[in-house]
Amino acid sequence: MNTMRVDATAIRPATTVAGAREKARSFLEALREPALAPGAADSVIPVVSELVTNALRHGGGTYTLRLTAHPDLIEVAVDDPSPRAPRMRTPDLTGATGGFGWHMVTQLARTTAAIHRPSGGKTVSAFLAR
């Protein structure tokens, strides 16, 4: 049984989404037993990107990313200072206001959760197949 975890905190929005994706790639490459299923990274990386982007855009500009490998799941958790949970929106086909990201996250993840933290803010988690 291989449970592994990495935390990354970012406060500089200019490079943080790319940095979060790189942390996720490194994390996934380091997993051993059980090995990551073929194509699993193709789901994890865009979910990391979307949750971090949302935290930066809608959550106050800072975040903490936590990646945890459970025996059959990869948990992507992002904390931010905003109490507002993600919500489904009608996608804007003109590209002006987005609305595609949370749909994508809920399609790629087995399940998602948004939990308000007692200290303020929230944690948004997505659980994906390992």
mmCIF file of C-alpha atoms in Angstrom:
data_model
loop_
_atom_site.group_PDB
_atom_site.id
_atom_site.type_symbol
_atom_site.label_atom_id
_atom_site.label_comp_id
_atom_site.label_asym_id
_atom_site.label_seq_id
_atom_site.Cartn_x
_atom_site.Cartn_y
_atom_site.Cartn_z
ATOM 1 C CA MET A 1 0.000 0.000 0.000
ATOM 2 C CA ASN A 2 1.494 3.307 -1.084
ATOM 3 C CA THR A 3 0.150 6.484 0.494
ATOM 4 C CA MET A 4 2.174 9.512 -0.451
ATOM 5 C CA ARG A 5 1.536 13.207 0.033
ATOM 6 C CA VAL A 6 2.986 16.516 -1.109
ATOM 7 C CA ASP A 7 1.938 20.049 -0.139
ATOM 8 C CA ALA A 8 2.633 23.205 -2.117
ATOM 9 C CA THR A 9 1.716 26.731 -1.056
ATOM 10 C CA ALA A 10 1.828 29.578 -3.534
ATOM 11 C CA ILE A 11 1.375 33.288 -3.128
ATOM 12 C CA ARG A 12 2.704 34.556 -6.466
ATOM 13 C CA PRO A 13 -0.065 34.244 -9.085
ATOM 14 C CA ALA A 14 2.198 34.853 -12.096
ATOM 15 C CA THR A 15 3.704 31.358 -12.116
ATOM 16 C CA THR A 16 1.623 29.361 -9.701
ATOM 17 C CA VAL A 17 -0.632 27.407 -12.099
ATOM 18 C CA ALA A 18 2.351 26.166 -14.093
ATOM 19 C CA GLY A 19 4.192 25.446 -10.844
ATOM 20 C CA ALA A 20 1.229 23.479 -9.513
ATOM 21 C CA ARG A 21 1.101 21.378 -12.681
ATOM 22 C CA GLU A 22 4.831 20.697 -12.403
ATOM 23 C CA LYS A 23 4.473 19.680 -8.730
ATOM 24 C CA ALA A 24 1.651 17.328 -9.748
ATOM 25 C CA ARG A 25 3.721 15.781 -12.564
ATOM 26 C CA SER A 26 6.646 15.195 -10.202
ATOM 27 C CA PHE A 27 4.326 13.732 -7.581
ATOM 28 C CA LEU A 28 2.738 11.328 -10.074
ATOM 29 C CA GLU A 29 6.107 10.253 -11.507
ATOM 30 C CA ALA A 30 7.326 9.370 -8.000
ATOM 31 C CA LEU A 31 4.469 6.933 -7.313
ATOM 32 C CA ARG A 32 5.468 3.283 -7.140
ATOM 33 C CA GLU A 33 3.140 0.584 -5.826
ATOM 34 C CA PRO A 34 0.460 0.468 -6.885
ATOM 35 C CA ALA A 35 1.510 2.091 -10.098
ATOM 36 C CA LEU A 36 -0.490 4.854 -11.699
ATOM 37 C CA ALA A 37 -2.976 3.581 -14.294
ATOM 38 C CA PRO A 38 -2.255 4.513 -17.908
ATOM 39 C CA GLY A 39 -3.874 7.853 -18.669
ATOM 40 C CA ALA A 40 -4.445 8.785 -15.009
ATOM 41 C CA ALA A 41 -2.071 11.738 -15.268
ATOM 42 C CA ASP A 42 -4.147 12.988 -18.208
ATOM 43 C CA SER A 43 -6.979 13.476 -15.710
ATOM 44 C CA VAL A 44 -5.036 14.621 -12.658
ATOM 45 C CA ILE A 45 -3.036 17.405 -14.323
ATOM 46 C CA PRO A 46 -6.033 19.309 -15.792
ATOM 47 C CA VAL A 47 -7.905 18.974 -12.476
ATOM 48 C CA VAL A 48 -4.915 20.451 -10.609
ATOM 49 C CA SER A 49 -4.734 23.248 -13.159
ATOM 50 C CA GLU A 50 -8.437 24.046 -12.912
ATOM 51 C CA LEU A 51 -8.684 23.960 -9.111
ATOM 52 C CA VAL A 52 -5.588 26.156 -8.720
ATOM 53 C CA THR A 53 -6.811 28.566 -11.412
ATOM 54 C CA ASN A 54 -10.174 28.843 -9.651
ATOM 55 C CA ALA A 55 -8.477 29.465 -6.297
ATOM 56 C CA LEU A 56 -6.388 32.240 -7.816
ATOM 57 C CA ARG A 57 -9.233 33.791 -9.810
ATOM 58 C CA HIS A 58 -12.136 33.434 -7.383
ATOM 59 C CA GLY A 59 -10.548 32.584 -4.041
ATOM 60 C CA GLY A 60 -8.382 35.535 -3.175
ATOM 61 C CA GLY A 61 -5.186 34.900 -5.126
ATOM 62 C CA THR A 62 -3.498 32.412 -2.799
ATOM 63 C CA TYR A 63 -3.833 28.684 -2.375
ATOM 64 C CA THR A 64 -2.403 25.553 -0.835
ATOM 65 C CA LEU A 65 -2.313 22.467 -3.051
ATOM 66 C CA ARG A 66 -2.241 19.035 -1.435
ATOM 67 C CA LEU A 67 -1.784 15.863 -3.461
ATOM 68 C CA THR A 68 -2.329 12.538 -1.745
ATOM 69 C CA ALA A 69 -1.995 9.086 -3.290
ATOM 70 C CA HIS A 70 -4.294 6.541 -1.703
ATOM 71 C CA PRO A 71 -4.211 2.866 -2.754
ATOM 72 C CA ASP A 72 -6.837 3.361 -5.476
ATOM 73 C CA LEU A 73 -7.298 7.155 -5.661
ATOM 74 C CA ILE A 74 -5.393 10.360 -6.197
ATOM 75 C CA GLU A 75 -6.735 13.184 -4.035
ATOM 76 C CA VAL A 76 -6.264 16.733 -5.297
ATOM 77 C CA ALA A 77 -7.149 19.261 -2.581
ATOM 78 C CA VAL A 78 -6.870 23.038 -2.879
ATOM 79 C CA ASP A 79 -7.392 25.429 0.044
ATOM 80 C CA ASP A 80 -8.149 29.095 -0.529
ATOM 81 C CA PRO A 81 -9.406 31.949 1.671
ATOM 82 C CA SER A 82 -12.811 32.348 -0.005
ATOM 83 C CA PRO A 83 -15.897 30.769 1.583
ATOM 84 C CA ARG A 84 -17.652 30.466 -1.808
ATOM 85 C CA ALA A 85 -17.916 26.903 -3.094
ATOM 86 C CA PRO A 86 -17.511 26.119 -6.803
ATOM 87 C CA ARG A 87 -20.740 26.043 -8.749
ATOM 88 C CA MET A 88 -21.901 24.863 -12.125
ATOM 89 C CA ARG A 89 -22.380 27.654 -14.619
ATOM 90 C CA THR A 90 -23.640 27.630 -18.147
ATOM 91 C CA PRO A 91 -20.473 27.636 -20.263
ATOM 92 C CA ASP A 92 -19.911 30.815 -22.256
ATOM 93 C CA LEU A 93 -19.323 29.634 -25.822
ATOM 94 C CA THR A 94 -17.809 33.019 -26.742
ATOM 95 C CA GLY A 95 -14.995 32.422 -24.246
ATOM 96 C CA ALA A 96 -15.617 35.671 -22.372
ATOM 97 C CA THR A 97 -16.565 34.307 -18.942
ATOM 98 C CA GLY A 98 -15.609 30.614 -18.947
ATOM 99 C CA GLY A 99 -17.853 28.175 -17.135
ATOM 100 C CA PHE A 100 -16.240 25.011 -18.486
ATOM 101 C CA GLY A 101 -13.815 24.162 -15.675
ATOM 102 C CA TRP A 102 -16.033 22.841 -12.905
ATOM 103 C CA HIS A 103 -17.928 20.740 -15.454
ATOM 104 C CA MET A 104 -14.603 19.215 -16.512
ATOM 105 C CA VAL A 105 -13.514 18.564 -12.911
ATOM 106 C CA THR A 106 -16.767 16.787 -12.048
ATOM 107 C CA GLN A 107 -16.532 14.676 -15.213
ATOM 108 C CA LEU A 108 -12.925 13.581 -14.588
ATOM 109 C CA ALA A 109 -13.242 12.956 -10.845
ATOM 110 C CA ARG A 110 -14.962 10.034 -9.198
ATOM 111 C CA THR A 111 -16.273 12.513 -6.644
ATOM 112 C CA THR A 112 -15.691 16.085 -5.483
ATOM 113 C CA ALA A 113 -16.179 17.943 -2.213
ATOM 114 C CA ALA A 114 -16.097 21.548 -1.025
ATOM 115 C CA ILE A 115 -15.652 21.916 2.716
ATOM 116 C CA HIS A 116 -15.655 25.151 4.690
ATOM 117 C CA ARG A 117 -12.706 25.338 7.053
ATOM 118 C CA PRO A 118 -13.304 26.502 10.656
ATOM 119 C CA SER A 119 -10.364 28.896 10.308
ATOM 120 C CA GLY A 120 -11.978 30.487 7.236
ATOM 121 C CA GLY A 121 -12.010 29.742 3.553
ATOM 122 C CA LYS A 122 -12.610 26.358 2.019
ATOM 123 C CA THR A 123 -11.003 23.210 0.696
ATOM 124 C CA VAL A 124 -12.079 21.924 -2.717
ATOM 125 C CA SER A 125 -11.152 18.283 -3.316
ATOM 126 C CA ALA A 126 -11.364 15.986 -6.302
ATOM 127 C CA PHE A 127 -10.783 12.248 -6.036
ATOM 128 C CA LEU A 128 -9.548 10.592 -9.231
ATOM 129 C CA ALA A 129 -8.788 7.029 -10.212
ATOM 130 C CA ARG A 130 -5.194 6.056 -9.540
#
